[in-house]
């Protein structure tokens, strides 16, 4: 059973399919070399550190801090599903437990205290037209 | 770099008018042909003698589609510089490589867009380059990504927002004198700018590049041939494309460098290959997908320290002819028009030749940058005979 839409979003290299599948199963996992244990994010097909082709997906507590953010006020051709949420905030969060991997997610809950460095916690969210029918992770500011 | 520095030159510039996106009266290939033929006429070269074709990004107009219109005697070299706007200045370097290595003698560098054929550029870039990680999370266009990067530059790196305002004001100021600028008559002042609609913070609509139907072309030959053809060739001193691992791959998801816009590697190569330093540059055409990333590119290239940005990026310092470093003297991507950044090379060449609409008297070193924030960056330094 796949949690992903039949037609995938183009543009990537396809190495992150398991990321979305795990989110669909309500698990937050990031890719890690099975041999040298280096965190590999964004996901790739080969470990650049040791040359291994064995890439695993490891559970990570979705806890981090805001590395960058933007608030979007415009509906683009491929974000029509979010038209009702304008303006919405997208957060790029840095996750210390995964060697500082940076993971994007829309901000859920209020934006009070939104600033670079603010602590955030992630939640797995079901696929919907907002997220182009992919399961997704949203971030919430930790008070 | 021996064998490359100053070995080629731009000798012809050709451009169609800038049209509102999707309204070109000509088909995209016809726009492309018009720009190429104009560049040839500018240089006194027969269009049929062009034997090399170089473009970048998602351009569809490969040489084989053009040759029956140009009468191309022999197509010897055709290549697309990989990546999007990041490759615009670097396409000049790719053409130089073809000429220096003897693979082609007369190379045209061009970019054409008629969006009723090729669709919205922002969609093409997003579909091609913004992977699911972005699209799922509402980062649905290049501008939104630029918002993430620029907010970080302002909030975490202490670069003031006034730097962006100064870049936008300089662009519209210069466009007023450019009869070809699409935005020359746009209502613009600081108040209009500050009240204009927000797109993706901190970018207001005036911080964002236009999208136009248009074609630009540059004709390039060896330095020896250039001297026979024209009075003032714009010699290519260096035109690197690339990135390093710290930025490479997916940049802000991965970036472990302290780069603002991905130019760290290109900056090292540009100054080493050309033998010049930022302070030597007379005039600069800076690719602005957004104003903030234009600022970031200049910081990466070493024009000032981040803590001095507020002083360097002042309107008065950025305008021709009186500023310390005039930027975007045609109006640039914001106010002249947008052909994925290539028209900035035409303006960089005009500054060397001496016929810019906002000419800097005596300009001898003229810089142009490719798209900032892209996965791969590029820049080109053009110079007069005296700079060789």
Coordinates of C-alpha atoms in Angstrom, one line a residue:
Chain A
X1 CA 0.0 0.0 0.0
X2 CA 1.3 3.4 -1.0
X3 CA 0.4 6.7 0.6
X4 CA 1.5 8.6 -2.4
X5 CA -0.6 9.8 -5.4
X6 CA -0.1 7.8 -8.6
X7 CA 1.3 10.8 -10.3
X8 CA 4.4 11.9 -8.4
X9 CA 5.6 15.5 -8.2
X10 CA 8.3 16.0 -10.9
X11 CA 11.6 17.7 -10.3
X12 CA 13.2 15.6 -7.6
X13 CA 15.6 12.6 -8.0
X14 CA 13.1 10.2 -6.4
X15 CA 15.3 9.2 -3.5
X16 CA 12.9 10.5 -0.9
X17 CA 9.9 8.3 -1.7
X18 CA 10.3 6.5 1.6
X19 CA 10.2 9.8 3.5
X20 CA 6.7 10.4 2.3
X21 CA 5.6 6.8 2.7
X22 CA 6.7 6.9 6.4
X23 CA 4.9 10.2 6.9
X24 CA 1.8 8.5 5.5
X25 CA 2.2 5.9 8.2
X26 CA 2.6 8.7 10.8
X27 CA 6.3 8.1 11.2
X28 CA 9.0 10.8 10.8
X29 CA 12.2 9.2 9.4
X30 CA 15.2 10.6 7.7
X31 CA 17.7 8.8 5.5
X32 CA 21.0 7.6 6.9
X33 CA 23.8 5.6 5.4
X34 CA 23.5 2.0 6.6
X35 CA 27.2 1.5 6.6
X36 CA 28.9 4.7 7.9
X37 CA 25.7 6.0 9.7
X38 CA 26.1 9.5 8.2
X39 CA 22.8 11.3 8.0
X40 CA 22.0 11.9 4.3
X41 CA 19.6 14.8 3.8
X42 CA 18.3 15.7 1.3
X43 CA 18.1 12.0 0.5
X44 CA 20.3 10.6 -2.3
X45 CA 21.0 7.2 -3.9
X46 CA 24.6 6.8 -2.8
X47 CA 26.4 7.8 0.4
X48 CA 28.9 10.6 -0.5
X49 CA 30.9 9.9 2.6
X50 CA 31.7 6.2 2.2
X51 CA 30.3 5.2 -1.2
X52 CA 27.7 2.8 0.2
X53 CA 24.6 2.1 -1.8
X54 CA 22.7 0.9 1.3
X55 CA 20.6 3.8 2.5
X56 CA 18.3 3.3 5.5
X57 CA 15.5 5.3 7.0
X58 CA 15.8 6.0 10.7
X59 CA 13.1 7.3 13.1
X60 CA 13.9 10.8 14.4
X61 CA 12.0 12.7 17.0
X62 CA 10.6 15.7 15.0
X63 CA 12.1 18.4 17.2
X64 CA 14.2 21.2 16.0
X65 CA 14.5 25.0 15.6
X66 CA 13.6 27.4 12.9
X67 CA 16.5 27.9 10.4
X68 CA 14.5 30.0 7.9
X69 CA 10.9 30.9 7.2
X70 CA 8.7 32.8 4.8
X71 CA 5.1 33.9 4.9
X72 CA 3.4 33.4 1.5
X73 CA 0.6 35.9 0.5
X74 CA 0.2 34.8 -3.1
X75 CA -1.5 31.8 -4.7
X76 CA 0.8 30.2 -7.3
X77 CA -0.2 27.9 -10.0
X78 CA 0.8 24.9 -8.0
X79 CA -0.3 26.0 -4.6
X80 CA -4.0 26.5 -5.3
X81 CA -4.9 24.0 -2.6
X82 CA -3.6 26.5 0.0
X83 CA -5.6 29.5 -1.4
X84 CA -7.9 29.4 1.7
X85 CA -4.9 29.5 4.0
X86 CA -3.2 32.7 2.7
X87 CA -1.1 33.9 4.3
X88 CA 0.6 30.8 5.5
X89 CA 4.1 30.3 6.8
X90 CA 6.6 27.7 5.6
X91 CA 9.3 26.8 8.1
X92 CA 12.7 25.2 7.3
X93 CA 13.6 23.6 10.6
X94 CA 17.1 22.3 11.6
X95 CA 17.1 19.0 13.5
X96 CA 20.1 18.6 15.8
X97 CA 19.4 14.9 16.3
X98 CA 20.0 14.3 12.6
X99 CA 23.2 16.2 12.3
X100 CA 21.4 19.4 11.5
X101 CA 19.3 18.1 8.6
X102 CA 16.9 20.8 7.5
X103 CA 13.3 19.8 6.8
X104 CA 10.5 21.9 5.4
X105 CA 7.0 22.1 6.7
X106 CA 4.1 24.5 6.8
X107 CA 3.6 26.1 10.2
X108 CA 0.5 24.9 12.1
X109 CA -1.0 26.7 15.0
X110 CA -0.2 30.3 15.7
X111 CA 2.9 32.2 14.5
X112 CA 3.4 34.1 17.8
X113 CA 7.1 33.9 18.5
X114 CA 8.1 32.9 15.0
X115 CA 11.8 33.7 14.6
X116 CA 15.0 32.1 13.5
X117 CA 16.1 29.8 16.3
X118 CA 12.6 29.3 17.8
X119 CA 12.0 25.7 18.9
X120 CA 9.5 23.7 16.8
X121 CA 7.9 20.3 17.0
X122 CA 6.6 18.4 14.0
X123 CA 3.3 16.5 13.4
X124 CA 2.5 14.0 10.6
X125 CA -0.5 15.1 8.6
X126 CA -2.6 13.1 6.1
X127 CA -2.5 13.8 2.4
X128 CA -4.8 16.5 1.1
X129 CA -5.0 18.8 -1.8
X130 CA -3.1 21.4 0.2
X131 CA 0.0 19.2 0.1
X132 CA -0.7 18.1 -3.5
X133 CA -2.0 14.8 -2.2
X134 CA 1.2 13.8 -0.4
X135 CA 1.3 13.1 3.3
X136 CA 3.3 15.9 5.0
X137 CA 4.9 17.2 8.2
X138 CA 3.8 20.4 9.8
X139 CA 5.8 22.3 12.3
X140 CA 4.3 24.0 15.5
X141 CA 6.1 26.6 17.6
X142 CA 6.9 25.2 21.0
X143 CA 5.8 27.7 23.7
Chain B
X1 CA 43.9 31.3 -16.7
X2 CA 46.3 30.8 -19.6
X3 CA 44.6 30.1 -22.9
X4 CA 41.2 31.2 -21.7
X5 CA 41.5 34.7 -20.1
X6 CA 40.8 37.3 -22.8
X7 CA 40.8 34.7 -25.6
X8 CA 37.3 35.4 -26.7
X9 CA 35.1 38.4 -27.0
X10 CA 31.5 39.5 -27.4
X11 CA 31.2 41.4 -30.6
X12 CA 27.4 41.6 -31.3
X13 CA 24.3 42.2 -29.3
X14 CA 20.8 41.6 -30.5
X15 CA 17.5 41.9 -28.7
X16 CA 13.8 42.0 -29.6
X17 CA 11.5 44.3 -27.8
X18 CA 10.3 43.2 -24.4
X19 CA 6.6 42.1 -24.6
X20 CA 4.1 41.4 -21.9
X21 CA 4.4 37.7 -21.1
X22 CA 2.3 35.6 -23.4
X23 CA 1.7 38.4 -26.0
X24 CA 4.6 38.2 -28.4
X25 CA 3.4 38.9 -31.9
X26 CA 6.0 36.4 -33.1
X27 CA 6.5 32.7 -32.5
X28 CA 9.2 31.9 -30.0
X29 CA 11.6 30.6 -32.7
X30 CA 11.0 33.7 -34.7
X31 CA 11.9 35.9 -31.7
X32 CA 15.0 33.8 -31.3
X33 CA 16.0 34.3 -35.0
X34 CA 15.3 38.0 -34.8
X35 CA 17.7 38.4 -31.8
X36 CA 20.4 36.2 -33.4
X37 CA 20.2 38.0 -36.8
X38 CA 20.4 41.4 -35.0
X39 CA 23.5 40.3 -33.1
X40 CA 25.1 39.2 -36.3
X41 CA 24.3 42.4 -38.1
X42 CA 25.6 44.3 -35.1
X43 CA 28.9 42.5 -35.5
X44 CA 29.0 42.5 -39.3
X45 CA 28.8 38.7 -39.5
X46 CA 26.7 36.6 -41.9
X47 CA 24.0 34.7 -39.9
X48 CA 24.9 31.6 -42.0
X49 CA 28.4 31.7 -40.6
X50 CA 27.3 31.0 -37.0
X51 CA 28.4 27.5 -36.2
X52 CA 27.9 27.3 -32.4
X53 CA 24.7 27.6 -30.5
X54 CA 24.6 28.0 -26.7
X55 CA 21.7 28.6 -24.3
X56 CA 20.7 27.6 -20.8
X57 CA 17.8 26.8 -18.5
X58 CA 14.7 25.4 -20.1
X59 CA 15.3 27.0 -23.6
X60 CA 13.8 24.9 -26.4
X61 CA 15.3 26.7 -29.3
X62 CA 18.2 24.4 -30.2
X63 CA 20.4 25.1 -33.2
X64 CA 18.9 22.4 -35.3
X65 CA 15.5 24.3 -35.1
X66 CA 17.2 27.5 -36.1
X67 CA 19.5 26.5 -38.9
X68 CA 17.0 26.4 -41.7
X69 CA 16.1 30.0 -40.8
X70 CA 19.7 31.1 -40.6
X71 CA 21.1 29.2 -43.5
X72 CA 23.6 27.7 -41.1
X73 CA 26.3 26.2 -43.3
X74 CA 27.5 23.8 -40.6
X75 CA 26.3 23.3 -37.1
X76 CA 29.5 22.4 -35.2
X77 CA 28.6 23.0 -31.5
X78 CA 25.4 23.1 -29.6
X79 CA 25.0 23.0 -25.8
X80 CA 22.8 24.0 -23.0
X81 CA 24.4 25.3 -19.8
X82 CA 22.8 23.1 -17.1
X83 CA 20.6 24.8 -14.5
X84 CA 18.2 27.7 -14.7
X85 CA 19.0 31.3 -14.3
X86 CA 22.1 30.3 -12.5
X87 CA 23.6 29.5 -15.9
X88 CA 22.9 32.7 -17.7
X89 CA 26.3 34.4 -17.3
X90 CA 28.0 31.0 -17.5
X91 CA 26.6 30.4 -21.0
X92 CA 29.2 32.9 -22.1
X93 CA 31.9 30.7 -20.5
X94 CA 30.5 27.7 -22.3
X95 CA 30.7 29.5 -25.6
X96 CA 34.2 30.6 -24.9
X97 CA 35.2 27.0 -24.2
X98 CA 33.9 26.0 -27.6
X99 CA 35.8 28.8 -29.3
X100 CA 39.1 28.3 -27.4
X101 CA 39.1 24.6 -28.0
X102 CA 38.4 25.1 -31.7
X103 CA 35.1 23.3 -31.7
X104 CA 33.3 26.3 -33.2
X105 CA 34.4 29.7 -34.5
X106 CA 31.3 31.9 -34.4
X107 CA 29.1 31.1 -31.4
X108 CA 25.8 32.7 -30.5
X109 CA 24.6 32.8 -26.9
X110 CA 20.8 33.3 -26.7
X111 CA 17.6 32.8 -24.7
X112 CA 14.1 33.2 -26.1
X113 CA 10.7 33.0 -24.4
X114 CA 7.2 33.4 -25.8
X115 CA 5.1 32.0 -23.0
X116 CA 2.2 31.1 -25.1
X117 CA 4.5 28.4 -26.4
X118 CA 6.8 27.6 -23.5
X119 CA 4.4 28.4 -20.6
X120 CA 5.1 30.3 -17.5
X121 CA 8.8 30.3 -16.7
X122 CA 8.1 30.1 -12.9
X123 CA 6.2 26.9 -13.6
X124 CA 8.9 25.4 -15.7
X125 CA 11.5 26.2 -13.0
X126 CA 9.3 24.9 -10.2
X127 CA 8.4 21.7 -12.1
X128 CA 12.0 21.1 -13.0
X129 CA 13.8 22.2 -10.0
X130 CA 11.6 22.4 -6.9
X131 CA 11.3 18.8 -5.8
X132 CA 8.3 17.5 -3.8
X133 CA 10.0 18.7 -0.6
X134 CA 9.2 22.2 -1.7
X135 CA 5.9 21.8 -3.5
X136 CA 4.2 19.8 -0.8
X137 CA 5.1 22.5 1.7
X138 CA 3.7 25.5 -0.2
X139 CA 7.0 26.6 -1.7
X140 CA 5.5 26.5 -5.1
X141 CA 7.6 29.0 -7.0
X142 CA 11.2 30.3 -7.1
X143 CA 10.1 33.5 -5.3
X144 CA 9.0 31.6 -2.3
X145 CA 12.4 29.8 -2.0
X146 CA 14.0 33.2 -2.4
X147 CA 11.8 34.4 0.6
X148 CA 13.3 31.7 2.8
X149 CA 16.9 32.5 1.9
X150 CA 16.4 36.3 2.1
X151 CA 14.6 36.3 5.4
X152 CA 17.5 34.4 6.8
X153 CA 20.0 36.9 5.3
X154 CA 18.0 39.7 7.0
X155 CA 17.2 38.1 10.3
X156 CA 20.2 35.9 11.1
X157 CA 23.0 37.6 9.2
X158 CA 22.1 41.3 10.0
X159 CA 21.9 42.6 6.5
X160 CA 19.4 45.5 6.5
X161 CA 16.3 45.5 4.4
X162 CA 17.3 48.9 3.0
X163 CA 19.8 47.0 0.8
X164 CA 16.9 45.6 -1.1
X165 CA 15.1 48.9 -1.4
X166 CA 18.2 50.5 -2.8
X167 CA 18.6 47.8 -5.5
X168 CA 15.0 48.2 -6.6
X169 CA 15.2 52.0 -6.7
X170 CA 18.4 51.8 -8.8
X171 CA 16.7 49.5 -11.3
X172 CA 13.7 51.7 -11.8
X173 CA 15.9 54.9 -11.9
X174 CA 18.0 53.4 -14.7
X175 CA 15.0 52.1 -16.6
X176 CA 13.7 55.6 -17.0
X177 CA 16.5 56.3 -19.5
X178 CA 16.2 53.1 -21.4
X179 CA 13.8 53.3 -24.3
X180 CA 13.6 49.5 -24.5
X181 CA 12.8 49.0 -20.8
X182 CA 9.4 47.4 -20.2
X183 CA 9.1 49.1 -16.8
X184 CA 10.4 52.5 -17.9
X185 CA 7.0 54.2 -17.3
X186 CA 6.0 52.2 -14.3
X187 CA 4.7 54.2 -11.4
X188 CA 7.4 53.8 -8.9
X189 CA 8.6 55.5 -5.8
X190 CA 9.6 54.4 -2.4
X191 CA 6.1 54.8 -1.1
X192 CA 4.6 52.8 -3.9
X193 CA 7.2 50.1 -3.2
X194 CA 6.6 49.9 0.5
X195 CA 2.8 49.7 -0.1
X196 CA 3.0 47.1 -2.9
X197 CA 1.6 43.7 -2.3
X198 CA 3.5 41.1 -0.4
X199 CA 4.3 37.9 -2.4
X200 CA 6.5 35.8 -0.1
X201 CA 8.0 37.7 2.8
X202 CA 10.2 39.7 2.7
X203 CA 9.6 40.0 -1.0
X204 CA 7.0 42.5 -2.3
X205 CA 6.0 42.4 -5.9
X206 CA 8.6 45.1 -6.8
X207 CA 11.4 42.9 -5.4
X208 CA 10.5 40.2 -7.9
X209 CA 11.8 39.8 -11.5
X210 CA 9.4 40.2 -14.3
X211 CA 8.6 37.6 -16.9
X212 CA 8.5 38.8 -20.5
X213 CA 8.3 37.5 -24.0
X214 CA 11.6 38.4 -25.5
X215 CA 14.8 37.1 -27.0
X216 CA 18.4 38.3 -26.4
X217 CA 21.5 37.1 -28.2
X218 CA 25.2 37.7 -28.0
X219 CA 27.7 36.9 -30.8
X220 CA 31.1 35.6 -29.7
X221 CA 34.3 35.0 -31.6
X222 CA 38.0 34.6 -30.8
X223 CA 39.8 37.7 -29.6
X224 CA 41.8 37.9 -32.9
X225 CA 38.7 37.8 -35.0
X226 CA 37.0 40.3 -32.7
X227 CA 39.7 42.9 -33.3
X228 CA 39.0 42.7 -37.1
X229 CA 35.3 42.9 -36.7
X230 CA 34.6 45.7 -34.3
X231 CA 36.1 48.7 -32.6
X232 CA 35.5 47.8 -29.0
X233 CA 35.1 44.1 -28.3
X234 CA 34.0 43.1 -24.8
X235 CA 36.7 40.5 -23.9
X236 CA 35.8 37.7 -21.7
X237 CA 38.2 37.7 -18.8
X238 CA 36.5 34.9 -16.8
X239 CA 33.0 33.3 -16.9
X240 CA 32.9 30.4 -14.5
X241 CA 29.8 28.3 -13.7
X242 CA 29.6 25.9 -10.8
X243 CA 29.3 25.4 -7.1
X244 CA 31.0 23.5 -4.3
X245 CA 29.8 20.7 -2.2
X246 CA 29.0 22.9 0.8
X247 CA 26.2 24.6 -1.3
X248 CA 25.7 21.9 -3.8
X249 CA 22.8 19.7 -4.3
X250 CA 19.8 21.3 -2.6
X251 CA 21.3 24.5 -1.2
X252 CA 19.3 25.8 1.7
X253 CA 18.3 22.3 2.7
X254 CA 21.9 21.3 2.7
X255 CA 24.0 24.4 2.7
X256 CA 26.9 24.2 5.1
X257 CA 28.8 27.2 3.7
X258 CA 28.3 30.8 4.9
X259 CA 27.4 31.8 1.3
X260 CA 24.4 34.1 0.8
X261 CA 23.5 33.0 -2.7
X262 CA 25.7 30.1 -3.8
X263 CA 28.5 32.1 -5.4
X264 CA 31.4 31.0 -3.1
X265 CA 33.1 28.7 -5.6
X266 CA 32.3 31.0 -8.6
X267 CA 33.7 34.0 -6.7
X268 CA 37.1 32.3 -6.1
X269 CA 37.4 31.3 -9.7
X270 CA 36.2 34.6 -11.1
X271 CA 38.8 36.7 -9.3
X272 CA 41.6 34.1 -9.7
X273 CA 41.1 33.6 -13.4
X274 CA 40.6 37.3 -14.2
X275 CA 43.3 38.6 -12.0
X276 CA 41.1 41.4 -10.7
X277 CA 39.4 42.1 -7.4
X278 CA 35.8 43.4 -6.7
X279 CA 37.1 46.9 -6.1
X280 CA 38.4 47.0 -9.7
X281 CA 35.0 46.5 -11.2
X282 CA 33.4 49.6 -12.7
X283 CA 29.9 48.6 -13.3
X284 CA 27.8 45.5 -12.5
X285 CA 24.7 43.8 -13.9
X286 CA 23.2 41.8 -11.1
X287 CA 20.7 39.0 -11.7
X288 CA 17.7 39.7 -9.5
X289 CA 15.2 36.9 -9.3
X290 CA 14.5 38.9 -6.2
X291 CA 16.3 42.0 -5.0
X292 CA 17.5 40.3 -1.8
X293 CA 19.3 37.5 -3.6
X294 CA 21.0 40.1 -5.9
X295 CA 22.4 41.6 -2.7
X296 CA 23.4 38.1 -1.5
X297 CA 25.3 37.5 -4.8
X298 CA 27.2 40.7 -4.4
X299 CA 28.1 39.9 -0.8
X300 CA 29.3 36.4 -2.0
X301 CA 31.4 38.0 -4.7
X302 CA 33.1 40.2 -2.1
X303 CA 31.9 43.6 -3.0
X304 CA 31.5 44.5 0.7
X305 CA 31.4 42.7 4.1
X306 CA 27.9 41.8 5.3
X307 CA 28.2 44.3 8.2
X308 CA 29.0 47.1 5.7
X309 CA 26.1 46.2 3.4
X310 CA 23.8 49.0 4.7
X311 CA 26.4 51.6 3.6
X312 CA 27.4 49.9 0.3
X313 CA 23.8 49.2 -0.9
X314 CA 22.6 52.8 -0.9
X315 CA 20.7 54.2 -3.9
X316 CA 23.3 56.9 -4.5
X317 CA 26.1 54.4 -4.6
X318 CA 24.3 52.2 -7.1
X319 CA 23.4 54.6 -9.8
X320 CA 25.3 55.7 -12.9
X321 CA 27.3 57.7 -13.5
X322 CA 28.0 59.1 -10.0
X323 CA 27.7 56.0 -7.8
X324 CA 30.7 54.0 -6.6
X325 CA 29.3 50.9 -8.3
X326 CA 26.4 51.4 -10.7
X327 CA 24.3 48.3 -10.9
X328 CA 21.7 47.2 -13.4
X329 CA 22.2 50.2 -15.6
X330 CA 19.5 49.0 -18.1
X331 CA 17.0 48.5 -15.4
X332 CA 17.8 44.9 -15.0
X333 CA 15.5 42.0 -14.4
X334 CA 13.2 44.1 -12.3
X335 CA 12.6 47.1 -14.5
X336 CA 14.1 46.5 -18.0
X337 CA 12.6 43.1 -18.5
X338 CA 13.3 39.5 -17.9
X339 CA 14.7 37.0 -20.3
X340 CA 16.0 34.6 -17.6
X341 CA 18.9 37.1 -17.0
X342 CA 20.6 37.0 -20.4
X343 CA 19.8 40.6 -21.3
X344 CA 22.1 41.6 -18.4
X345 CA 25.0 40.3 -20.5
X346 CA 23.9 42.5 -23.4
X347 CA 24.0 45.5 -21.0
X348 CA 27.4 44.4 -19.5
X349 CA 28.7 44.4 -23.1
X350 CA 27.2 47.8 -23.9
X351 CA 29.0 49.3 -21.0
X352 CA 32.3 48.1 -22.4
X353 CA 31.3 49.4 -25.9
X354 CA 30.1 52.7 -24.6
X355 CA 26.5 52.7 -25.6
X356 CA 24.5 51.9 -22.5
X357 CA 21.4 54.0 -21.9
X358 CA 23.1 54.9 -18.6
X359 CA 26.7 54.8 -19.7
X360 CA 29.4 55.0 -17.1
X361 CA 32.1 57.0 -18.9
X362 CA 35.3 55.1 -19.3
X363 CA 33.9 51.8 -18.0
X364 CA 36.6 49.1 -18.6
X365 CA 35.6 46.2 -16.3
X366 CA 32.0 45.1 -16.5
X367 CA 30.6 42.3 -14.4
X368 CA 27.4 40.3 -14.9
X369 CA 26.1 37.6 -12.5
X370 CA 23.9 34.6 -13.1
X371 CA 20.9 33.6 -11.1
X372 CA 21.5 33.7 -7.3
X373 CA 20.2 31.0 -5.1
X374 CA 20.1 28.5 -7.9
X375 CA 21.7 25.1 -7.4
X376 CA 24.6 26.3 -9.6
X377 CA 25.8 29.9 -10.0
X378 CA 27.8 31.7 -12.6
X379 CA 29.3 35.1 -13.3
X380 CA 31.2 36.8 -16.2
X381 CA 33.8 39.6 -16.1
X382 CA 34.1 41.5 -19.4
X383 CA 36.8 44.0 -20.1
X384 CA 38.2 46.4 -22.7
X385 CA 41.5 45.8 -24.6
X386 CA 43.3 47.7 -21.9
X387 CA 42.3 45.2 -19.2
X388 CA 43.8 42.2 -20.9

